[in-house]
XYZ file of C-alpha atoms in Angstrom:
780
model
C 221.120 82.151 -2.310
C 221.214 82.039 1.566
C 223.706 84.735 2.709
C 224.951 85.348 6.221
C 227.378 87.897 7.623
C 229.097 87.320 10.998
C 231.488 89.530 12.910
C 234.303 87.652 14.676
C 237.222 88.614 16.820
C 240.469 87.104 15.634
C 240.344 87.874 11.861
C 242.515 90.455 10.199
C 240.441 90.659 6.958
C 237.147 89.358 5.616
C 236.727 85.724 4.736
C 234.017 84.139 2.544
C 232.740 80.589 2.945
C 230.752 79.541 -0.117
C 229.011 76.291 0.500
C 228.143 74.516 -2.750
C 224.962 72.467 -3.340
C 226.690 69.316 -2.082
C 227.706 70.840 1.216
C 231.408 71.368 0.282
C 232.694 74.714 1.722
C 235.032 76.845 -0.397
C 236.845 79.130 1.972
C 238.577 82.272 0.562
C 240.868 84.417 2.743
C 243.474 87.097 2.202
C 246.231 85.364 4.227
C 247.180 81.957 5.692
C 246.352 82.897 9.314
C 242.827 83.942 8.425
C 242.474 80.932 6.174
C 243.165 78.384 8.865
C 241.113 80.351 11.414
C 238.213 80.054 9.048
C 238.894 76.391 8.472
C 238.594 75.751 12.276
C 235.469 77.989 12.510
C 233.853 76.158 9.571
C 234.779 72.723 11.001
C 233.022 73.643 14.232
C 230.023 75.103 12.236
C 229.513 71.737 10.551
C 230.878 69.237 13.095
C 230.995 70.732 16.540
C 229.538 67.642 18.315
C 231.882 65.342 16.580
C 235.105 67.335 17.092
C 234.255 68.132 20.742
C 233.738 64.412 21.450
C 236.975 63.569 19.561
C 238.950 66.016 21.744
C 237.400 64.852 25.007
C 237.932 61.174 24.124
C 241.472 61.743 23.024
C 242.594 63.819 25.993
C 240.840 61.674 28.550
C 238.107 64.168 29.580
C 234.980 62.067 29.126
C 234.183 61.365 32.805
C 233.835 65.108 33.436
C 230.876 65.209 31.091
C 229.465 61.706 31.235
C 230.362 60.281 34.639
C 232.230 57.386 36.244
C 231.471 54.932 33.501
C 234.063 56.758 31.340
C 236.831 57.050 33.914
C 238.669 53.960 32.713
C 238.478 55.082 29.108
C 239.961 58.408 30.219
C 242.872 56.620 31.835
C 243.482 54.572 28.798
C 243.463 57.609 26.504
C 245.943 59.436 28.772
C 248.342 56.635 28.594
C 248.667 57.173 24.878
C 248.944 60.941 24.726
C 252.112 62.431 23.337
C 254.130 63.656 26.393
C 257.391 64.691 24.649
C 259.111 67.842 23.719
C 256.826 70.235 21.845
C 259.424 72.195 19.798
C 260.507 68.914 18.073
C 256.874 67.999 17.682
C 255.925 71.154 15.866
C 259.085 71.268 13.768
C 258.338 67.793 12.319
C 255.211 68.927 10.519
C 256.077 72.311 8.996
C 257.990 75.467 9.992
C 254.660 77.189 10.579
C 252.747 74.208 12.010
C 252.290 75.722 15.476
C 250.991 79.001 13.873
C 248.540 77.027 11.704
C 247.203 74.946 14.618
C 246.950 78.116 16.739
C 244.889 79.826 14.031
C 242.737 76.676 13.471
C 241.914 76.261 17.206
C 241.213 79.964 17.559
C 238.647 79.503 14.757
C 237.013 76.641 16.626
C 236.869 78.674 19.775
C 235.421 81.606 17.831
C 232.511 79.381 16.829
C 232.032 78.262 20.392
C 231.888 81.924 21.405
C 229.261 82.446 18.752
C 227.202 79.484 20.018
C 227.307 80.891 23.514
C 225.908 84.180 22.201
C 223.372 82.407 19.971
C 222.375 79.128 21.732
C 220.109 78.098 18.817
C 223.247 77.207 16.887
C 224.330 74.524 19.447
C 224.027 70.991 18.095
C 221.160 69.205 19.890
C 223.349 66.401 21.237
C 224.843 68.764 23.803
C 221.521 69.630 25.271
C 220.491 65.997 25.384
C 223.465 65.039 27.444
C 223.580 68.244 29.492
C 227.072 69.144 28.312
C 228.790 72.056 26.500
C 231.525 72.303 23.979
C 235.026 73.023 25.391
C 237.644 75.386 24.012
C 240.742 74.035 22.287
C 244.406 74.605 22.725
C 246.777 74.271 19.677
C 248.476 71.271 21.314
C 245.211 69.407 21.427
C 245.452 68.909 17.592
C 248.750 67.011 17.839
C 248.962 65.396 21.242
C 246.114 62.987 20.639
C 247.472 59.864 18.967
C 245.046 57.046 19.708
C 242.820 57.715 16.639
C 245.664 56.997 14.235
C 245.987 53.570 12.672
C 248.826 51.438 13.991
C 249.860 47.813 14.082
C 250.526 45.178 15.538
C 250.195 45.026 19.374
C 246.819 43.291 19.215
C 248.056 40.777 16.678
C 251.148 39.945 18.793
C 249.157 38.996 21.880
C 246.535 37.198 19.795
C 249.342 35.285 17.947
C 250.869 34.258 21.222
C 247.594 32.842 22.424
C 246.767 31.014 19.208
C 250.247 29.627 18.818
C 250.330 28.439 22.397
C 247.058 26.478 21.966
C 247.295 25.369 18.291
C 250.640 26.208 16.799
C 251.978 28.703 14.270
C 250.345 27.021 11.184
C 246.915 27.502 12.667
C 247.660 31.231 13.282
C 248.259 31.714 9.620
C 244.542 31.276 9.049
C 244.089 34.318 11.291
C 246.868 36.350 9.757
C 248.996 35.148 6.837
C 252.625 36.075 6.914
C 254.234 37.456 3.734
C 257.134 36.925 3.178
C 256.579 33.532 4.731
C 258.398 33.178 8.044
C 258.229 31.212 11.352
C 257.710 33.745 14.178
C 260.733 34.010 16.398
C 260.042 32.678 19.902
C 261.561 35.124 22.392
C 264.081 33.576 24.804
C 262.617 32.702 28.237
C 259.046 33.750 27.509
C 256.165 31.284 27.716
C 253.599 32.311 25.172
C 250.808 30.521 27.095
C 251.433 32.702 30.072
C 250.232 35.874 28.247
C 246.462 36.382 28.807
C 244.266 38.220 26.297
C 243.251 40.521 29.186
C 246.643 42.236 28.579
C 244.827 44.050 25.763
C 241.843 45.437 27.720
C 243.259 48.868 28.445
C 244.867 49.100 25.014
C 241.609 48.344 23.249
C 239.812 50.851 25.416
C 242.284 53.534 24.162
C 241.412 52.828 20.586
C 237.578 52.455 20.520
C 235.016 55.226 19.855
C 232.877 56.507 22.736
C 229.829 54.331 23.409
C 226.781 55.678 25.058
C 224.488 53.334 26.875
C 222.058 53.916 29.753
C 223.847 51.762 32.221
C 227.227 53.247 31.396
C 225.981 56.848 31.742
C 224.324 55.878 35.077
C 227.388 53.976 36.531
C 228.391 54.804 40.027
C 232.005 55.486 40.997
C 232.509 52.046 42.566
C 231.471 50.543 39.181
C 234.005 52.463 37.106
C 236.534 49.644 36.832
C 233.863 47.330 35.274
C 233.894 49.536 32.187
C 237.405 48.577 31.375
C 235.976 45.916 29.118
C 233.574 47.662 26.703
C 234.347 46.220 23.298
C 234.749 42.586 22.244
C 238.168 41.825 20.818
C 236.561 40.770 17.481
C 235.184 44.266 16.892
C 238.526 45.919 17.603
C 240.379 43.462 15.409
C 237.937 44.036 12.540
C 238.246 47.764 12.985
C 242.093 47.642 12.869
C 242.440 44.979 10.129
C 239.589 46.334 7.921
C 241.043 49.825 7.670
C 242.262 49.581 4.141
C 242.054 51.850 1.128
C 242.554 51.904 -2.611
C 244.557 54.463 -4.649
C 246.110 54.597 -8.019
C 247.654 57.028 -10.351
C 247.751 56.801 -14.182
C 250.136 58.537 -16.590
C 248.787 60.641 -19.319
C 250.016 58.160 -21.894
C 247.357 55.781 -20.601
C 244.372 58.182 -20.460
C 241.881 59.443 -22.967
C 242.809 63.103 -22.377
C 246.569 62.738 -22.154
C 246.435 63.992 -18.571
C 247.167 61.997 -15.415
C 244.395 60.665 -13.316
C 244.744 60.048 -9.581
C 242.127 58.146 -7.523
C 241.872 57.560 -3.783
C 239.213 56.074 -1.533
C 240.268 55.557 2.158
C 238.332 52.866 3.996
C 237.296 53.377 7.642
C 234.436 52.429 9.984
C 231.135 54.022 9.006
C 229.464 56.475 11.288
C 227.491 59.660 11.101
C 228.995 62.180 10.781
C 231.626 60.917 8.374
C 235.206 60.646 9.549
C 236.287 62.780 6.554
C 235.503 66.294 5.581
C 235.946 67.861 2.193
C 237.140 71.506 2.098
C 238.521 74.032 -0.389
C 241.092 76.409 1.157
C 242.116 79.534 -0.901
C 244.378 82.482 -0.178
C 247.209 84.102 -2.117
C 249.742 81.627 -0.668
C 247.773 78.409 -1.116
C 244.754 77.090 -3.118
C 243.965 73.463 -2.339
C 240.932 71.297 -2.106
C 240.434 67.718 -0.829
C 239.652 65.801 2.326
C 241.069 65.614 5.736
C 239.674 65.062 9.236
C 237.590 67.928 10.669
C 239.854 67.964 13.836
C 242.956 69.015 11.956
C 243.931 71.831 9.644
C 244.819 71.320 5.978
C 243.963 68.406 3.707
C 245.545 64.938 3.457
C 244.179 63.897 0.001
C 243.459 66.258 -2.814
C 245.256 68.831 -5.002
C 246.593 72.361 -4.979
C 246.199 73.201 -8.691
C 249.669 71.819 -9.533
C 250.049 68.512 -7.716
C 247.567 65.868 -6.665
C 248.035 63.407 -3.879
C 246.238 60.533 -2.076
C 247.087 57.816 0.337
C 246.353 54.250 1.423
C 247.715 52.433 4.452
C 250.982 50.622 3.785
C 250.294 47.712 6.083
C 253.786 46.163 6.341
C 255.542 48.220 8.985
C 255.030 46.888 12.430
C 255.004 50.099 14.415
C 254.214 48.667 17.919
C 255.732 46.127 20.282
C 254.330 44.570 23.470
C 256.974 44.227 26.128
C 256.679 41.752 29.039
C 258.535 42.687 32.313
C 259.484 40.759 35.373
C 258.624 42.952 38.389
C 260.446 43.058 41.715
C 259.065 40.713 44.424
C 258.860 43.504 46.982
C 258.136 46.491 44.740
C 255.739 46.060 41.698
C 256.834 49.442 40.385
C 260.376 48.059 39.713
C 260.995 46.046 36.596
C 264.061 44.119 35.497
C 266.219 45.770 32.916
C 269.592 44.339 31.981
C 271.449 43.551 35.205
C 269.354 45.616 37.489
C 265.975 47.094 38.257
C 264.368 50.212 36.824
C 261.529 52.181 38.390
C 258.382 52.820 36.385
C 257.588 56.478 35.987
C 254.387 57.288 37.854
C 252.146 60.146 36.669
C 249.187 61.127 38.797
C 246.485 63.242 37.152
C 243.499 64.650 38.962
C 240.357 64.690 36.854
C 236.749 65.882 37.178
C 233.994 63.234 37.274
C 230.402 64.232 36.760
C 228.418 63.828 39.982
C 231.512 62.840 42.023
C 234.534 64.280 43.772
C 237.570 64.777 41.654
C 239.517 61.522 41.118
C 243.225 60.745 40.782
C 244.244 58.673 37.786
C 247.545 56.747 38.154
C 249.440 56.210 35.019
C 252.647 54.178 34.794
C 255.330 54.123 32.143
C 258.467 52.093 31.539
C 261.295 53.205 29.275
C 259.353 51.699 26.419
C 255.921 53.172 26.864
C 252.702 52.996 28.915
C 251.996 50.123 31.197
C 248.741 48.527 30.037
C 248.456 45.507 32.355
C 249.865 44.311 35.689
C 249.686 40.934 37.280
C 250.996 41.021 40.902
C 250.647 37.267 41.431
C 252.745 36.474 38.407
C 255.106 39.397 39.051
C 254.456 40.609 35.523
C 253.814 43.965 33.845
C 253.141 44.727 30.224
C 253.805 47.854 28.202
C 253.489 49.048 24.630
C 256.209 50.764 22.619
C 254.726 52.680 19.691
C 255.860 55.081 16.996
C 252.991 57.216 18.426
C 255.347 58.481 21.117
C 257.928 59.801 18.714
C 257.922 63.561 17.881
C 256.025 64.203 14.736
C 253.701 61.161 14.916
C 250.351 62.917 14.923
C 248.381 61.340 12.089
C 248.605 62.972 8.615
C 249.906 66.298 9.871
C 253.018 66.342 7.584
C 250.356 67.168 5.039
C 250.674 70.750 6.277
C 253.937 70.746 4.344
C 253.284 68.339 1.469
C 249.962 69.784 0.469
C 251.742 73.060 -0.407
C 254.465 71.618 -2.652
C 254.665 72.203 -6.264
C 256.931 69.392 -7.504
C 257.706 65.769 -6.795
C 261.222 66.348 -5.254
C 259.858 68.573 -2.476
C 256.837 66.368 -1.888
C 259.036 63.231 -1.524
C 261.346 65.179 0.821
C 258.435 65.935 3.099
C 257.571 62.234 3.208
C 260.859 61.499 5.051
C 259.279 63.213 8.124
C 256.008 61.363 7.789
C 255.711 58.910 10.731
C 252.057 57.846 11.244
C 250.279 56.073 9.747
C 252.531 54.245 7.259
C 251.104 55.065 3.847
C 251.264 54.499 0.120
C 251.317 58.042 -1.188
C 250.421 58.417 -4.835
C 251.383 61.662 -6.603
C 250.612 63.390 -10.021
C 251.319 66.778 -11.280
C 250.425 69.042 -14.177
C 253.859 68.508 -15.748
C 252.731 64.877 -16.346
C 254.769 63.144 -13.580
C 253.312 60.277 -11.577
C 254.856 58.743 -8.498
C 254.486 56.352 -5.484
C 256.187 57.042 -2.163
C 255.927 54.802 0.788
C 256.136 56.971 4.026
C 256.205 56.103 7.636
C 258.497 55.155 10.471
C 259.311 51.452 10.222
C 261.185 50.383 13.366
C 264.491 48.507 12.868
C 264.698 45.392 14.929
C 268.143 43.906 14.717
C 267.452 40.582 16.409
C 263.726 39.787 16.208
C 260.801 39.958 13.873
C 258.162 41.865 15.943
C 255.495 39.183 15.579
C 255.265 38.232 19.253
C 255.568 39.926 22.627
C 259.133 40.149 23.926
C 260.796 40.509 27.315
C 261.438 44.157 28.258
C 264.748 43.409 29.890
C 266.886 45.150 27.249
C 267.498 42.365 24.850
C 264.918 43.497 22.271
C 265.377 47.190 21.420
C 264.601 49.292 18.402
C 267.604 50.749 16.597
C 266.108 53.637 14.772
C 263.727 53.620 11.773
C 263.488 52.965 8.113
C 261.875 56.004 6.558
C 260.700 57.344 3.132
C 263.611 57.086 0.740
C 264.630 53.704 2.117
C 261.098 52.320 1.830
C 259.800 51.640 -1.713
C 259.176 54.480 -4.193
C 259.095 55.088 -7.891
C 258.793 58.136 -10.193
C 257.255 57.774 -13.633
C 257.122 53.881 -13.756
C 257.552 52.188 -17.062
C 254.066 50.564 -16.758
C 252.446 53.989 -16.766
C 250.467 53.442 -13.608
C 250.751 52.463 -9.967
C 247.898 51.019 -7.826
C 247.891 49.998 -4.166
C 245.305 48.308 -1.943
C 247.074 47.402 1.309
C 248.522 44.283 -0.241
C 252.171 43.169 0.143
C 253.604 45.486 -2.484
C 257.314 45.667 -1.684
C 258.911 45.238 -5.200
C 260.969 42.133 -5.693
C 264.625 42.939 -5.283
C 264.007 46.181 -3.443
C 267.134 47.326 -1.561
C 265.286 46.927 1.784
C 263.973 43.346 1.868
C 260.237 43.012 2.547
C 260.934 40.828 5.617
C 262.729 43.779 7.318
C 259.713 45.940 6.854
C 256.964 43.594 8.034
C 254.990 40.457 7.367
C 251.350 41.345 8.116
C 249.237 42.614 5.180
C 245.628 42.812 4.110
C 244.310 40.143 1.730
C 245.261 40.565 -1.934
C 241.682 40.496 -3.347
C 241.144 44.143 -3.962
C 244.628 44.560 -5.459
C 244.078 41.556 -7.735
C 240.780 42.843 -8.986
C 242.216 46.362 -9.647
C 245.084 44.789 -11.568
C 242.603 42.885 -13.750
C 240.608 46.050 -14.405
C 243.706 47.937 -15.453
C 244.650 45.111 -17.788
C 241.140 45.227 -19.402
C 241.226 49.032 -19.891
C 243.363 50.267 -22.788
C 242.676 53.948 -22.090
C 241.465 55.325 -18.804
C 239.194 58.157 -17.947
C 237.738 59.759 -14.823
C 234.617 57.666 -15.520
C 236.575 54.377 -15.586
C 238.276 55.247 -12.320
C 234.960 56.127 -10.650
C 233.568 52.861 -11.866
C 236.505 50.899 -10.475
C 236.129 52.471 -7.080
C 232.543 51.170 -7.162
C 233.542 47.750 -8.523
C 231.839 44.819 -6.677
C 233.610 41.791 -8.156
C 234.883 39.499 -5.427
C 237.920 37.478 -6.366
C 237.438 35.066 -3.446
C 233.774 34.444 -4.448
C 234.935 33.656 -8.049
C 237.677 31.270 -6.812
C 235.196 29.388 -4.603
C 232.697 29.160 -7.454
C 235.414 27.393 -9.482
C 235.994 24.910 -6.725
C 232.335 23.940 -6.905
C 232.189 23.569 -10.661
C 232.867 19.847 -10.768
C 230.861 18.893 -7.675
C 227.472 17.301 -7.522
C 225.065 16.186 -4.826
C 222.030 13.969 -4.459
C 220.752 16.152 -1.712
C 217.979 18.504 -2.967
C 219.135 21.636 -1.102
C 222.806 21.065 -1.884
C 221.985 20.477 -5.588
C 219.903 23.660 -5.673
C 222.775 25.622 -4.094
C 225.278 24.181 -6.590
C 223.011 25.146 -9.423
C 222.654 28.752 -8.148
C 226.496 29.128 -7.967
C 227.348 27.302 -11.142
C 229.121 29.764 -13.396
C 228.864 32.584 -10.781
C 231.473 35.311 -11.795
C 231.877 36.747 -8.276
C 229.925 39.956 -8.920
C 228.316 40.772 -5.648
C 225.439 42.780 -7.064
C 222.811 44.016 -4.530
C 220.062 42.254 -6.436
C 221.886 38.946 -6.900
C 220.709 35.740 -5.229
C 223.944 34.071 -6.040
C 225.887 36.864 -4.249
C 223.773 36.416 -1.129
C 224.314 32.605 -1.031
C 228.118 32.995 -1.853
C 228.806 35.510 0.894
C 226.741 33.767 3.559
C 228.418 30.487 2.674
C 231.927 31.974 2.692
C 231.814 34.033 5.805
C 229.200 32.354 8.000
C 229.717 28.680 7.322
C 232.795 27.841 5.215
C 235.321 29.952 7.072
C 234.381 28.686 10.530
C 234.514 25.117 9.295
C 238.019 25.646 7.961
C 238.972 26.953 11.450
C 237.682 23.751 12.942
C 239.984 21.705 10.682
C 242.979 23.558 12.008
C 241.949 24.211 15.604
C 239.910 21.920 17.868
C 239.352 24.381 20.696
C 236.310 26.598 20.097
C 237.754 29.212 22.436
C 240.597 29.692 19.960
C 238.132 30.120 17.112
C 237.008 33.357 18.705
C 240.574 34.723 18.435
C 240.753 33.932 14.693
C 238.743 37.054 13.946
C 237.691 37.607 10.318
C 240.429 35.269 9.212
C 242.820 35.697 6.365
C 241.120 35.275 2.966
C 244.331 34.465 1.139
C 245.375 31.710 3.576
C 241.921 30.148 3.773
C 241.588 30.026 -0.072
C 245.098 28.651 -0.391
C 244.182 25.641 1.817
C 240.997 25.046 0.002
C 242.630 25.166 -3.359
C 245.579 22.974 -2.353
C 244.143 20.702 0.385
C 247.026 18.268 0.711
C 248.646 18.548 4.109
C 245.766 20.540 5.636
C 242.786 18.233 5.252
C 242.972 14.595 6.443
C 243.662 12.020 3.690
C 242.229 11.755 1.146
C 242.534 15.485 1.252
C 240.573 16.454 -1.851
C 237.662 14.328 -0.839
C 237.651 15.808 2.707
C 237.814 19.265 1.294
C 234.888 18.543 -1.167
C 232.789 17.084 1.660
C 233.366 20.280 3.709
C 232.471 22.497 0.758
C 229.103 20.611 0.129
C 228.163 20.363 3.840
C 228.750 24.037 4.532
C 227.107 25.086 1.211
C 223.976 23.247 2.185
C 223.913 24.979 5.550
C 224.274 28.276 3.824
C 221.370 27.549 1.515
C 219.229 26.820 4.647
C 220.418 30.079 6.205
C 219.405 32.025 3.112
C 215.993 30.414 3.290
C 215.622 31.319 6.948
C 216.523 34.975 6.170
C 214.839 35.569 2.852
C 212.239 32.874 2.325
C 212.132 29.500 0.639
C 212.174 30.812 -2.938
C 215.737 31.590 -4.181
C 214.245 33.791 -6.880
C 213.364 36.281 -4.100
C 216.837 36.310 -2.636
C 219.047 39.350 -3.051
C 222.336 40.331 -1.376
C 221.067 43.875 -0.909
C 218.142 42.697 1.249
C 220.644 41.753 3.931
C 223.773 43.717 2.990
C 222.918 47.389 3.612
C 224.817 50.523 4.288
C 223.933 52.092 7.559
C 225.408 55.145 9.423
C 224.644 54.994 13.117
C 224.693 58.098 15.303
C 226.693 57.773 18.500
C 223.608 58.421 20.729
C 221.258 56.010 18.887
C 221.826 53.032 21.252
C 221.301 55.108 24.340
C 218.269 57.012 22.922
C 216.689 53.893 21.455
C 215.904 55.720 18.285
C 217.143 55.649 14.761
C 216.017 59.127 13.970
C 219.530 60.406 13.448
C 220.794 57.269 11.678
C 221.148 57.254 7.891
C 220.091 54.143 6.023
C 219.453 51.315 5.421
C 220.871 51.466 1.812
C 220.934 48.175 -0.114
C 224.478 47.618 -1.346
C 226.629 45.123 -3.241
C 230.238 44.251 -2.612
C 232.122 42.952 0.478
C 235.436 43.607 2.221
C 237.113 41.699 -0.689
C 235.839 43.960 -3.496
C 237.339 47.226 -4.710
C 234.260 48.903 -3.274
C 235.039 47.813 0.163
C 231.723 47.059 1.988
C 232.826 45.040 5.030
C 229.871 43.820 7.116
C 229.204 42.321 10.526
C 228.089 38.689 10.593
C 225.286 39.141 12.991
C 223.045 40.918 10.534
C 225.273 41.659 7.396
C 224.988 45.421 7.964
C 227.835 47.231 6.270
C 230.087 48.721 8.933
C 233.264 49.737 7.121
C 234.381 50.957 3.695
C 235.022 54.115 1.787
C 233.062 57.135 2.951
C 235.237 59.513 0.976
C 236.022 58.811 -2.661
C 237.979 61.079 -4.971
C 239.092 60.932 -8.665
C 241.241 63.807 -9.912
C 241.589 64.907 -13.499
C 245.041 66.389 -13.097
C 245.126 69.640 -14.952
C 241.453 69.994 -15.772
C 240.504 70.059 -12.118
C 236.857 70.935 -12.427
C 236.324 67.519 -14.116
C 237.343 65.821 -10.840
C 234.750 63.878 -8.854
C 234.230 63.048 -5.175
C 231.707 61.822 -2.620
C 231.612 61.967 1.223
C 229.030 59.780 2.949
C 226.585 60.140 4.468
C 226.997 63.889 4.020
C 229.307 66.815 4.826
C 227.559 68.090 7.999
C 227.334 66.496 11.411
C 224.289 68.464 12.418
C 221.026 66.530 11.884
C 219.257 69.860 11.158
C 221.430 70.493 8.170
C 220.317 69.539 4.623
C 223.821 68.131 4.112
C 223.629 65.626 7.077
C 222.750 62.591 4.935
C 222.200 63.917 1.417
C 225.054 62.060 -0.264
C 224.391 58.661 1.216
C 222.106 57.254 -1.394
C 224.465 58.367 -4.303
C 227.408 56.906 -2.335
C 225.655 53.552 -1.888
C 225.276 53.064 -5.648
C 228.742 54.296 -6.527
C 227.782 57.745 -7.727
C 229.870 60.940 -7.436
C 229.549 64.736 -7.260
C 231.757 67.330 -8.761
C 234.891 68.453 -6.884
C 234.907 72.011 -8.164
C 237.991 74.130 -8.060
C 237.840 77.193 -10.371
C 236.277 80.352 -9.033
C 233.709 80.400 -11.806
C 232.519 76.916 -11.159
C 232.376 77.413 -7.396
C 230.348 80.560 -7.836
C 227.830 78.861 -10.160
C 227.323 76.023 -7.643
C 227.160 78.096 -4.464
C 224.028 77.566 -2.436
C 224.987 79.490 0.661
C 227.535 82.110 1.440
C 228.897 83.052 4.878
C 230.943 86.212 5.131
C 233.234 86.449 8.217
C 234.076 90.074 9.080
C 236.833 91.105 11.532
C 235.202 92.073 14.848
C 235.813 95.299 16.600
């Protein structure tokens, strides 16, 4: 075993960090303050480059390290910082939240002190860029909001543009609305007058930091050009693809008689992973699970009595874009009710590498930050967001809920959960299972939130629906609950679904999970692990059925039909049918369906990945969508696009379909933030041949340019509630963010084929699996 003893100022008693063979740290302390100090220290030990970059991006401090090319991204980030009252902020998370975050950041800073004393510990990225890690304040943990997942400002502006050009029906192919509704047109607002450039600054606040040679070398006079750094489609895919699966199963439905809880959050892939698994033990708390390395505690896991996990509850619309008329003589005045209100101007002086300090001008209306101004049109645009409410730092109510011992207290904590809106699943050793929807869902008394609205006072929020009013159930009659970001407001719920929201993720994953549950009389940890790795695509199966009765005299089309005849939708990495089906559906069929609805190619670019449910519905019921005779027109489109897909497969994989395989194209890949700039893939992890797609329970969303997997579950967890050492997990590509660590990419191959490692909890099991022990001693 590799042992190390370190002496640190800030501890009151010794702490041990036992790192198991899979890189999971098990931290044991004698009190809570030392426990969270050690969690911060350990997060920096494994992820210092990642968390330092996260902090600098979120606080708007990038230009100081990287130059003028990052000044606009700094301004964007600062617009979305929490600037409210801090006492209310801390109180929303837990009575001791400030103390916990103080201990956590002191631990991070203690590791930075150690790195300064022992430079060999410094991650190599800092030296490459000529930067150094900065010290944290407790407020840094909570003030940064722009990494949290919110909806639907981007969709509002996009919908306005699509509707103005092609109508509301065409926009449903981009984003279906459930319950069905016709978006309310705001009085006095011309949708066609809202440019997509309104979103430039907003997008810039959301995206990760990108390093390129020209951006790092940008001069001060070029700074504004870096306002547009990410295409809309990439941001839309990032926002709309962020789903998850979770389920909880009562003991009456399992082989052991104990509940099972499963969770696999889906996010964009990167190295290091967004998630970090950690075990935190002291006399007051003993919990293990995953969180983000930038925050204390865990958001999904268990504490020996209760287990918990979350997915996004996509319905609540937590953002609105407001459009203002500005004064003809003073653009900082905007019309509100019968008069004019002045925007609040905040000027912040920032450091810029290689340049004099610069002043960033930030403007705010009563609703939120100003993201776009058009002096000629006398217009300004701002975003109102739940982000700006006290207690809206992502996941941090977990500081309370992770320590609960029963359902009632856990559910009570959820009433304070603001962001993101989530489906929480719960199970405990008493045999209870539950589902609680948590999040702040704005109450809009006179509009539906689907389009931008005038900011003149006619469209205002009237409080929030919260957990308790939102759906919840304890010990359901069915004996299980499963969620996958679908529209899952129960019929007849006291709060109608339309008052919560209309935009959800496609139902494919939820449908497949429901099928699997129906086919499984008794569940086990193994069956839940297998379901998290399930690669059956409901859309692929439905499309295969549409082809079943078609024929063609064309040789290529006939060969394609033969390949997909009887295809069951299983997107196996070695399957030729899977490769053809996916290339057909995403590369050829979907764009052709867009053309039927929208003539303008410029609008096609706004349709994004499209809505799978809406597209399939029009293909399966073509009347009213395709020109008459609708079925014949639909069939002609199916055959034409299928032939093109067959040709594409030949171009990519050769002329012999026997050599085709989905995994030849569709591969997991974890790209390091500096890879593009350095022109090397030395720190990247992959490629890893994979099955699945964004429509399978094993979410493996991919980009259309090269079919590389860009999004899905990095962290997976299945809990055996009560026999905790039988629980399983995986975190890809590995636990560490340091390329020198053996745990940088060691879990990626297992992850790609749906394998798991133990999530050990008992002291005996942890001791047996420990590969390295770090003892932290109080310094003198």
